[in-house]
Coordinates of N, CA and C in Angstrom, one line a residue:
Chain A
X1 N 82.5 82.5 104.6 CA 81.3 83.2 104.1 C 80.2 82.1 103.7
X2 N 79.0 82.4 104.1 CA 77.9 81.4 103.7 C 77.6 81.5 102.2
X3 N 77.5 80.4 101.6 CA 77.2 80.3 100.2 C 75.7 79.9 100.0
X4 N 75.0 80.6 99.2 CA 73.6 80.3 98.9 C 73.5 79.7 97.5
X5 N 72.9 78.5 97.4 CA 72.8 77.8 96.2 C 71.3 77.7 95.8
X6 N 70.9 78.2 94.7 CA 69.5 78.2 94.3 C 69.2 77.1 93.3
X7 N 68.1 76.5 93.4 CA 67.7 75.5 92.4 C 66.2 75.6 92.1
X8 N 65.8 75.3 90.9 CA 66.6 75.0 89.7 C 67.3 76.3 89.2
X9 N 68.2 76.1 88.2 CA 68.7 77.3 87.6 C 67.7 78.0 86.7
X10 N 66.9 77.2 86.0 CA 65.8 77.7 85.2 C 64.6 76.8 85.4
X11 N 63.5 77.5 85.5 CA 62.2 76.8 85.7 C 61.2 77.3 84.6
X12 N 60.8 76.3 83.9 CA 59.9 76.6 82.8 C 58.4 76.2 83.1
X13 N 57.6 77.1 83.2 CA 56.2 76.9 83.6 C 55.2 77.7 82.8
X14 N 54.0 77.5 83.0 CA 52.9 78.3 82.3 C 52.1 79.1 83.2
X15 N 51.6 80.2 82.8 CA 50.7 81.0 83.6 C 49.6 80.1 84.3
X16 N 49.3 80.4 85.5 CA 48.4 79.6 86.3 C 48.9 78.5 87.1
X17 N 50.2 78.1 86.7 CA 50.8 77.0 87.4 C 51.5 77.5 88.7
X18 N 51.9 76.5 89.5 CA 52.6 76.8 90.8 C 54.1 76.7 90.6
X19 N 54.8 77.7 91.2 CA 56.3 77.7 91.1 C 56.9 77.5 92.5
X20 N 57.8 76.6 92.6 CA 58.5 76.4 93.8 C 60.0 76.6 93.6
X21 N 60.6 77.6 94.2 CA 62.0 77.9 94.1 C 62.8 77.7 95.4
X22 N 63.9 77.1 95.3 CA 64.7 76.7 96.5 C 66.0 77.5 96.6
X23 N 66.3 77.7 97.9 CA 67.6 78.4 98.3 C 68.2 77.6 99.4
X24 N 69.3 77.1 99.2 CA 70.0 76.3 100.2 C 71.3 76.9 100.7
X25 N 71.5 77.1 102.0 CA 72.7 77.7 102.5 C 73.7 76.7 103.0
X26 N 75.0 77.1 102.8 CA 76.1 76.2 103.2 C 76.2 76.0 104.7
X27 N 75.6 77.0 105.5 CA 75.6 76.9 106.9 C 74.2 77.5 107.3
X28 N 73.8 77.2 108.5 CA 72.5 77.7 109.0 C 72.5 79.3 109.0
X29 N 71.3 79.8 108.5 CA 71.1 81.2 108.4 C 69.9 81.6 109.3
X30 N 70.0 82.6 110.0 CA 68.8 83.1 110.8 C 67.7 83.5 109.8
X31 N 66.5 83.0 110.1 CA 65.4 83.3 109.2 C 65.2 84.8 109.1
X32 N 65.5 85.5 110.1 CA 65.4 87.0 110.1 C 66.1 87.6 108.9
X33 N 67.2 87.0 108.5 CA 68.1 87.6 107.6 C 68.0 87.1 106.1
X34 N 66.9 86.3 105.9 CA 66.8 85.7 104.5 C 65.7 86.5 103.8
X35 N 66.1 87.0 102.6 CA 65.2 87.7 101.7 C 65.2 87.2 100.3
X36 N 64.1 87.5 99.6 CA 63.9 87.1 98.2 C 63.7 88.4 97.4
X37 N 64.3 88.4 96.2 CA 64.1 89.5 95.3 C 63.8 89.0 93.9
X38 N 63.0 89.9 93.3 CA 62.6 89.6 91.9 C 63.3 90.6 91.0
X39 N 63.9 90.2 89.9 CA 64.5 91.2 89.0 C 64.1 90.9 87.5
X40 N 63.5 91.9 86.9 CA 63.2 91.8 85.5 C 64.3 92.4 84.7
X41 N 64.4 92.0 83.4 CA 65.5 92.4 82.5 C 65.6 93.9 82.5
X42 N 66.7 94.5 82.8 CA 67.0 95.9 82.7 C 66.4 96.7 83.8
X43 N 65.9 96.0 84.9 CA 65.4 96.8 86.0 C 66.2 96.5 87.3
X44 N 66.0 97.3 88.3 CA 66.5 97.1 89.6 C 65.8 96.0 90.3
X45 N 66.4 95.3 91.2 CA 65.7 94.2 91.9 C 64.5 94.8 92.7
X46 N 63.6 93.9 93.1 CA 62.4 94.3 93.9 C 62.3 93.4 95.1
X47 N 62.2 93.9 96.3 CA 62.1 93.1 97.5 C 60.7 92.4 97.5
X48 N 60.7 91.1 97.6 CA 59.5 90.3 97.7 C 59.2 89.9 99.1
X49 N 60.2 89.2 99.7 CA 60.0 88.5 101.0 C 61.2 88.9 101.9
X50 N 61.0 89.2 103.1 CA 62.0 89.4 104.1 C 61.7 88.6 105.3
X51 N 62.7 88.4 106.2 CA 62.5 87.5 107.3 C 62.0 86.1 106.9
X52 N 62.4 85.7 105.8 CA 62.1 84.3 105.2 C 60.6 84.2 104.8
X53 N 59.7 84.9 105.5 CA 58.3 84.6 105.2 C 57.4 85.8 105.2
X54 N 57.9 87.0 105.4 CA 57.1 88.2 105.4 C 57.1 88.9 104.1
X55 N 55.9 89.2 103.5 CA 55.8 89.8 102.2 C 56.1 91.3 102.4
X56 N 56.8 91.9 101.4 CA 57.1 93.3 101.4 C 55.8 94.0 101.0
X57 N 55.8 95.3 101.3 CA 54.7 96.2 100.9 C 54.3 96.1 99.5
X58 N 53.0 95.8 99.2 CA 52.6 95.8 97.8 C 52.8 94.5 97.1
X59 N 53.4 93.5 97.7 CA 53.6 92.2 97.0 C 52.4 91.4 97.1
X60 N 51.9 90.8 96.0 CA 50.7 90.1 96.0 C 50.8 88.8 96.9
X61 N 49.6 88.4 97.4 CA 49.7 87.3 98.3 C 49.9 85.9 97.6
X62 N 50.0 85.9 96.3 CA 50.4 84.6 95.6 C 51.8 84.3 95.9
X63 N 52.6 85.3 96.4 CA 54.0 85.0 96.7 C 54.1 84.7 98.2
X64 N 54.8 83.6 98.5 CA 55.0 83.2 99.9 C 56.4 82.6 100.1
X65 N 56.9 82.9 101.3 CA 58.2 82.3 101.6 C 58.2 81.5 102.9
X66 N 59.0 80.5 102.9 CA 59.1 79.6 104.0 C 60.5 79.0 104.2
X67 N 60.7 78.3 105.3 CA 61.9 77.6 105.5 C 62.7 78.2 106.8
X68 N 63.7 77.4 107.1 CA 64.6 77.8 108.2 C 65.9 77.0 108.1
X69 N 66.8 77.5 108.9 CA 68.1 76.8 109.0 C 68.9 76.9 107.7
X70 N 68.9 75.9 106.9 CA 69.7 75.9 105.6 C 68.8 75.8 104.4
X71 N 67.5 75.6 104.6 CA 66.6 75.4 103.4 C 65.4 76.4 103.4
X72 N 65.4 77.1 102.4 CA 64.3 78.2 102.2 C 63.6 78.0 100.9
X73 N 62.4 78.4 100.8 CA 61.6 78.2 99.6 C 60.8 79.5 99.3
X74 N 60.7 79.8 98.1 CA 59.8 80.9 97.6 C 58.8 80.1 96.7
X75 N 57.5 80.4 97.0 CA 56.4 79.7 96.3 C 55.6 80.8 95.6
X76 N 55.2 80.6 94.4 CA 54.3 81.5 93.7 C 53.1 80.6 93.4
X77 N 52.0 80.9 94.0 CA 50.9 79.9 93.9 C 50.2 79.8 92.5
X78 N 50.0 80.8 91.9 CA 49.4 80.8 90.5 C 50.1 81.9 89.7
X79 N 50.9 81.4 88.8 CA 51.8 82.4 88.0 C 51.0 83.3 87.1
X80 N 51.3 84.6 87.2 CA 50.8 85.6 86.3 C 51.9 85.9 85.3
X81 N 51.5 86.4 84.1 CA 52.5 86.7 83.1 C 53.6 87.6 83.6
X82 N 53.3 88.5 84.5 CA 54.3 89.5 85.0 C 55.3 88.8 86.0
X83 N 55.1 87.6 86.4 CA 56.0 86.9 87.4 C 57.2 86.3 86.7
X84 N 57.2 86.3 85.4 CA 58.4 85.6 84.7 C 59.6 86.6 84.8
X85 N 60.6 86.1 85.5 CA 61.7 87.0 85.9 C 62.8 86.1 86.5
X86 N 63.8 86.8 87.0 CA 64.8 86.1 87.8 C 64.6 86.4 89.2
X87 N 64.8 85.3 90.1 CA 64.6 85.5 91.5 C 65.9 85.1 92.2
X88 N 66.2 86.0 93.2 CA 67.4 85.8 94.0 C 67.1 85.7 95.5
X89 N 67.8 84.8 96.2 CA 67.7 84.9 97.6 C 69.0 85.5 98.1
X90 N 68.9 86.1 99.3 CA 70.1 86.8 99.9 C 70.1 86.6 101.4
X91 N 71.2 86.4 102.0 CA 71.4 86.6 103.4 C 71.7 88.0 103.6
X92 N 71.0 88.7 104.4 CA 71.2 90.1 104.7 C 72.6 90.5 105.0
X93 N 73.1 91.5 104.3 CA 74.5 92.0 104.5 C 75.5 91.0 104.1
X94 N 75.2 90.2 103.1 CA 76.1 89.1 102.6 C 75.7 88.7 101.2
X95 N 76.0 87.5 100.8 CA 76.0 87.1 99.4 C 74.5 86.8 99.0
X96 N 74.4 86.9 97.7 CA 73.1 86.4 97.0 C 73.4 85.0 96.4
X97 N 72.3 84.3 96.2 CA 72.3 83.1 95.4 C 72.5 83.5 93.9
X98 N 72.7 82.5 93.1 CA 73.0 82.7 91.7 C 71.8 83.0 90.9
X99 N 70.6 82.8 91.5 CA 69.4 83.2 90.8 C 68.7 82.0 90.2
X100 N 67.4 82.1 90.1 CA 66.5 81.1 89.4 C 65.8 81.9 88.3
X101 N 66.0 81.5 87.1 CA 65.2 82.2 86.0 C 63.9 81.4 85.8
X102 N 62.8 82.2 85.9 CA 61.5 81.6 85.7 C 61.0 82.0 84.4
X103 N 60.8 81.1 83.5 CA 60.5 81.4 82.1 C 59.2 80.7 81.7
X104 N 58.5 81.3 80.7 CA 57.3 80.8 80.2 C 57.6 79.6 79.3
Chain B
X1 N 57.1 110.9 97.2 CA 57.3 109.4 97.4 C 58.7 109.1 97.6
X2 N 58.9 108.0 98.2 CA 60.3 107.5 98.5 C 61.0 107.2 97.2
X3 N 62.2 107.8 97.1 CA 62.9 107.7 95.8 C 64.4 107.8 96.0
X4 N 65.2 107.0 95.3 CA 66.6 107.1 95.2 C 67.0 107.4 93.8
X5 N 67.7 108.5 93.5 CA 68.1 108.8 92.2 C 69.7 108.8 92.1
X6 N 70.2 108.0 91.2 CA 71.6 107.8 91.1 C 72.2 108.7 90.0
X7 N 73.5 108.9 90.0 CA 74.2 109.6 89.0 C 74.3 108.8 87.7
X8 N 74.8 109.5 86.7 CA 74.8 108.9 85.4 C 75.9 107.9 85.1
X9 N 75.8 107.3 83.9 CA 76.8 106.3 83.5 C 78.2 106.9 83.5
X10 N 79.2 106.0 83.7 CA 80.6 106.4 83.8 C 81.4 105.4 82.9
X11 N 82.4 106.0 82.2 CA 83.4 105.2 81.5 C 84.8 105.5 82.1
X12 N 85.5 104.5 82.6 CA 86.8 104.8 83.2 C 87.8 103.8 82.7
X13 N 89.1 104.3 82.8 CA 90.2 103.4 82.4 C 90.7 102.6 83.6
X14 N 91.2 101.4 83.3 CA 91.8 100.6 84.4 C 92.8 101.4 85.3
X15 N 92.7 101.3 86.6 CA 93.5 102.0 87.5 C 92.9 103.3 88.0
X16 N 91.9 103.8 87.4 CA 91.2 105.0 87.8 C 90.2 104.7 88.9
X17 N 89.6 105.8 89.4 CA 88.6 105.6 90.4 C 87.2 106.2 89.9
X18 N 86.1 105.7 90.5 CA 84.8 106.2 90.1 C 84.0 106.5 91.4
X19 N 83.2 107.5 91.3 CA 82.4 107.9 92.5 C 81.0 108.0 92.0
X20 N 80.1 107.2 92.6 CA 78.7 107.2 92.2 C 77.9 107.8 93.3
X21 N 76.9 108.6 93.0 CA 76.1 109.2 94.0 C 74.7 108.7 94.0
X22 N 74.0 108.8 95.1 CA 72.6 108.3 95.3 C 71.9 109.3 96.2
X23 N 70.9 110.1 95.6 CA 70.2 111.1 96.3 C 68.9 110.6 96.7
X24 N 68.6 110.7 98.0 CA 67.4 110.2 98.6 C 66.4 111.3 98.8
X25 N 65.1 110.9 98.7 CA 64.0 111.9 98.9 C 62.8 111.1 99.4
X26 N 61.9 111.8 100.1 CA 60.7 111.3 100.6 C 60.6 110.5 101.9
X27 N 61.8 110.5 102.6 CA 61.8 109.8 103.9 C 62.9 110.4 104.7
X28 N 63.0 110.0 106.0 CA 64.1 110.4 106.9 C 65.4 109.9 106.4
X29 N 66.3 110.7 105.9 CA 67.6 110.3 105.3 C 68.4 109.6 106.3
X30 N 68.5 110.1 107.5 CA 69.4 109.6 108.6 C 68.8 108.4 109.3
X31 N 67.5 108.0 109.0 CA 66.9 106.9 109.7 C 67.1 105.5 109.1
X32 N 67.7 105.4 108.0 CA 67.8 104.1 107.3 C 69.2 103.9 106.8
X33 N 69.8 102.8 107.0 CA 71.1 102.4 106.4 C 70.9 102.4 104.9
X34 N 72.0 102.6 104.1 CA 72.0 102.5 102.7 C 73.0 101.5 102.3
X35 N 72.6 100.6 101.4 CA 73.4 99.5 100.9 C 73.9 99.9 99.4
X36 N 75.0 99.3 99.0 CA 75.4 99.3 97.6 C 75.5 97.8 97.1
X37 N 74.9 97.6 96.0 CA 74.9 96.3 95.4 C 75.3 96.5 93.9
X38 N 76.1 95.6 93.4 CA 76.4 95.7 92.0 C 76.1 94.4 91.2
X39 N 76.1 94.5 89.9 CA 75.7 93.4 89.1 C 76.5 93.5 87.8
X40 N 77.5 92.6 87.6 CA 78.2 92.5 86.3 C 77.4 91.9 85.3
X41 N 77.7 92.2 84.0 CA 76.8 91.7 82.9 C 76.6 90.2 83.0
X42 N 75.3 89.8 83.0 CA 74.9 88.4 83.1 C 75.2 87.6 84.4
X43 N 75.6 88.4 85.4 CA 76.0 87.7 86.6 C 75.0 88.0 87.8
X44 N 75.3 87.3 88.9 CA 74.4 87.5 90.0 C 74.6 88.9 90.7
X45 N 73.7 89.2 91.6 CA 73.9 90.4 92.4 C 75.0 90.2 93.4
X46 N 75.7 91.3 93.7 CA 76.8 91.2 94.6 C 76.7 92.4 95.6
X47 N 76.6 92.0 96.9 CA 76.4 93.0 98.0 C 77.8 93.6 98.3
X48 N 77.9 94.9 98.3 CA 79.2 95.6 98.5 C 79.4 96.2 99.9
X49 N 78.3 96.5 100.5 CA 78.5 97.1 101.9 C 77.3 98.1 102.2
X50 N 77.4 98.6 103.4 CA 76.3 99.6 103.8 C 77.0 100.8 104.5
X51 N 76.2 101.9 104.5 CA 76.7 103.1 105.3 C 75.5 103.5 106.1
X52 N 75.8 103.9 107.4 CA 74.8 104.5 108.2 C 74.8 106.0 107.9
X53 N 73.8 106.6 107.3 CA 73.9 108.0 106.9 C 73.9 108.9 108.1
X54 N 73.5 108.4 109.3 CA 73.4 109.3 110.5 C 74.8 109.5 111.0
X55 N 75.5 108.3 111.3 CA 76.8 108.4 111.9 C 78.0 108.4 110.9
X56 N 77.7 107.9 109.7 CA 78.8 107.7 108.7 C 79.5 106.4 108.9
X57 N 79.1 105.5 109.8 CA 79.7 104.2 110.0 C 79.4 103.4 108.8
X58 N 80.4 102.5 108.5 CA 80.3 101.7 107.3 C 80.6 100.2 107.6
X59 N 80.1 99.4 106.7 CA 80.5 97.9 106.8 C 80.6 97.4 105.4
X60 N 81.8 97.0 105.0 CA 82.1 96.6 103.7 C 82.2 95.1 103.6
X61 N 81.7 94.6 102.4 CA 82.0 93.2 102.1 C 83.5 92.9 102.0
X62 N 83.9 91.7 102.4 CA 85.3 91.4 102.4 C 85.9 91.7 101.1
X63 N 85.2 91.3 100.0 CA 85.8 91.5 98.7 C 86.0 92.9 98.3
X64 N 85.2 93.8 98.9 CA 85.2 95.2 98.5 C 86.3 96.0 99.4
X65 N 86.6 95.4 100.5 CA 87.5 96.2 101.5 C 88.8 96.5 100.8
X66 N 89.2 97.7 101.1 CA 90.5 98.2 100.6 C 90.4 99.0 99.3
X67 N 89.3 98.8 98.6 CA 89.0 99.6 97.3 C 87.8 100.4 97.4
X68 N 86.9 100.1 98.3 CA 85.6 100.9 98.3 C 85.5 101.8 99.5
X69 N 84.9 103.0 99.2 CA 84.7 103.9 100.3 C 83.3 104.5 100.1
X70 N 82.5 104.3 101.2 CA 81.1 104.9 101.2 C 81.1 106.1 102.1
X71 N 80.5 107.2 101.6 CA 80.4 108.4 102.4 C 79.0 109.0 102.2
X72 N 78.7 110.0 103.0 CA 77.4 110.7 102.9 C 77.6 112.2 103.1
X73 N 76.6 112.9 102.6 CA 76.5 114.3 102.8 C 75.1 114.6 103.3
X74 N 74.9 114.7 104.6 CA 73.5 114.9 105.1 C 72.9 116.1 104.6
X75 N 73.6 117.2 104.4 CA 73.0 118.4 103.9 C 72.3 118.3 102.6
X76 N 72.7 117.4 101.8 CA 72.0 117.2 100.5 C 71.5 115.8 100.3
X77 N 71.4 115.1 101.4 CA 70.7 113.8 101.5 C 71.2 112.8 100.4
X78 N 72.5 112.8 100.3 CA 73.2 112.0 99.3 C 74.2 111.1 99.9
X79 N 74.3 109.8 99.4 CA 75.3 108.9 99.8 C 76.2 108.7 98.5
X80 N 77.4 108.3 98.7 CA 78.4 108.1 97.7 C 79.1 106.8 97.8
X81 N 79.4 106.2 96.7 CA 80.3 105.0 96.7 C 81.4 105.2 95.7
X82 N 82.6 105.2 96.3 CA 83.8 105.4 95.5 C 84.6 104.1 95.4
X83 N 84.9 103.7 94.2 CA 85.7 102.4 94.0 C 87.0 102.8 93.3
X84 N 88.1 102.4 93.9 CA 89.4 102.8 93.3 C 90.1 101.6 92.6
X85 N 91.2 102.0 92.0 CA 92.0 101.0 91.3 C 91.1 100.0 90.4
X86 N 90.4 100.7 89.6 CA 89.4 99.9 88.8 C 90.0 98.9 87.9
X87 N 89.3 97.8 87.7 CA 89.7 96.7 86.8 C 88.6 96.4 85.9
X88 N 88.9 95.7 84.8 CA 87.8 95.4 83.8 C 86.7 94.7 84.5
X89 N 86.9 93.8 85.4 CA 85.8 93.1 86.0 C 85.0 93.9 87.0
X90 N 85.3 95.2 87.2 CA 84.4 96.1 87.9 C 83.3 96.7 87.0
X91 N 83.4 96.3 85.8 CA 82.3 96.8 84.9 C 81.0 96.1 85.3
X92 N 80.0 97.0 85.6 CA 78.8 96.5 86.3 C 77.8 97.6 86.4
X93 N 76.6 97.3 86.7 CA 75.6 98.2 87.1 C 75.6 98.3 88.7
X94 N 75.8 99.5 89.2 CA 75.9 99.7 90.6 C 74.5 100.3 91.1
X95 N 74.0 99.7 92.2 CA 72.7 100.1 92.7 C 72.9 100.6 94.2
X96 N 72.2 101.7 94.6 CA 72.1 101.9 96.0 C 70.7 101.4 96.4
X97 N 70.5 101.0 97.6 CA 69.3 100.4 98.1 C 69.1 100.7 99.5
X98 N 67.9 101.1 99.9 CA 67.6 101.5 101.3 C 67.3 100.3 102.1
X99 N 67.8 100.3 103.3 CA 67.5 99.2 104.3 C 66.1 99.3 104.8
X100 N 65.5 98.2 105.1 CA 64.1 98.2 105.7 C 64.1 98.9 107.0
X101 N 65.0 98.5 107.9 CA 65.2 99.2 109.1 C 64.1 98.9 110.2
X102 N 64.0 99.9 111.1 CA 63.1 99.8 112.2 C 61.6 100.0 111.8
X103 N 60.7 99.2 112.4 CA 59.3 99.5 112.4 C 58.8 99.3 113.8
X104 N 58.5 100.4 114.5 CA 58.2 100.3 115.9 C 59.5 99.8 116.7
X105 N 59.3 98.7 117.4 CA 60.4 98.2 118.2 C 61.1 97.0 117.5
X106 N 60.8 96.7 116.3 CA 61.4 95.6 115.6 C 62.2 96.1 114.4
X107 N 63.3 95.4 114.2 CA 64.2 95.7 113.1 C 64.0 94.6 112.0
X108 N 63.9 95.1 110.8 CA 63.6 94.2 109.6 C 64.8 94.3 108.6
X109 N 65.2 93.1 108.1 CA 66.4 93.0 107.4 C 66.1 92.8 105.9
X110 N 66.4 93.8 105.1 CA 66.1 93.6 103.6 C 66.4 95.0 103.0
X111 N 66.2 95.1 101.7 CA 66.5 96.3 101.0 C 65.2 96.6 100.1
X112 N 64.5 97.6 100.5 CA 63.1 97.8 100.0 C 63.0 98.9 98.9
X113 N 63.9 99.8 98.8 CA 63.8 100.8 97.8 C 65.2 100.9 97.1
X114 N 65.1 100.9 95.8 CA 66.4 100.8 95.0 C 66.5 102.0 94.1
X115 N 67.7 102.4 93.9 CA 68.0 103.4 92.8 C 67.8 102.7 91.4
X116 N 67.9 103.6 90.4 CA 67.7 103.1 89.1 C 69.0 102.4 88.5
X117 N 70.1 102.5 89.2 CA 71.3 101.8 88.7 C 72.2 102.8 88.0
X118 N 73.5 102.6 88.1 CA 74.5 103.4 87.4 C 75.4 102.4 86.7
X119 N 75.5 102.5 85.4 CA 76.4 101.7 84.7 C 77.9 102.2 84.7
X120 N 78.8 101.4 85.2 CA 80.2 101.8 85.2 C 80.9 100.8 84.2
X121 N 81.6 101.4 83.3 CA 82.3 100.6 82.3 C 83.8 100.9 82.5
X122 N 84.6 99.8 82.6 CA 86.0 100.0 82.8 C 86.7 99.4 81.6
X123 N 87.3 100.3 80.8 CA 87.9 99.8 79.5 C 89.1 100.7 79.1
X124 N 90.1 100.1 78.6 CA 91.2 100.9 78.2 C 91.0 101.4 76.8

């Protein structure tokens, strides 16, 4: 099974700053199958990015995804207060990463 | 609007079984696979498997195989996830989540609509 490792574990930033979150796979993953989710405390996850770089419906354009092979990145260009949450990458139909907590 | 509504919280003893339901509305029930994902307290998300509501075909994660059964009832637009031989580390919030699926001639891979979650507690 492919293992996804996210870094950093916790990212401390301020509103207005840029956030860069990493997801590294133990083997090559098809870009079609790589998604990013946002989860706030006590809530269900929310799909942000699918196919490594396509934004889901309603997701602001400050969120972007990139990468291929074993290295994928989620970038939030200018943090808004509502963006502070936990972010997970996932290979479709398989495991999730351990998450990156984005904190103020 | 597109919505998934799950059944309520459950408390079970070790060795028992639990069956969680997920009722879909606002879209073509048979047109989208449904996934189940769980999250133990303070832990990462864990994908458990999917069911094709049209055919009833299933695909379970290796860890889930042998204890999980996903079924559906098309007449009431509901999918079910049953987990047997419960252990304390099955204590988690269980989510159903709709597959992105087809758009035109292209298939997109992700889970775009989620249920509210069902808390299952396994305790003696």
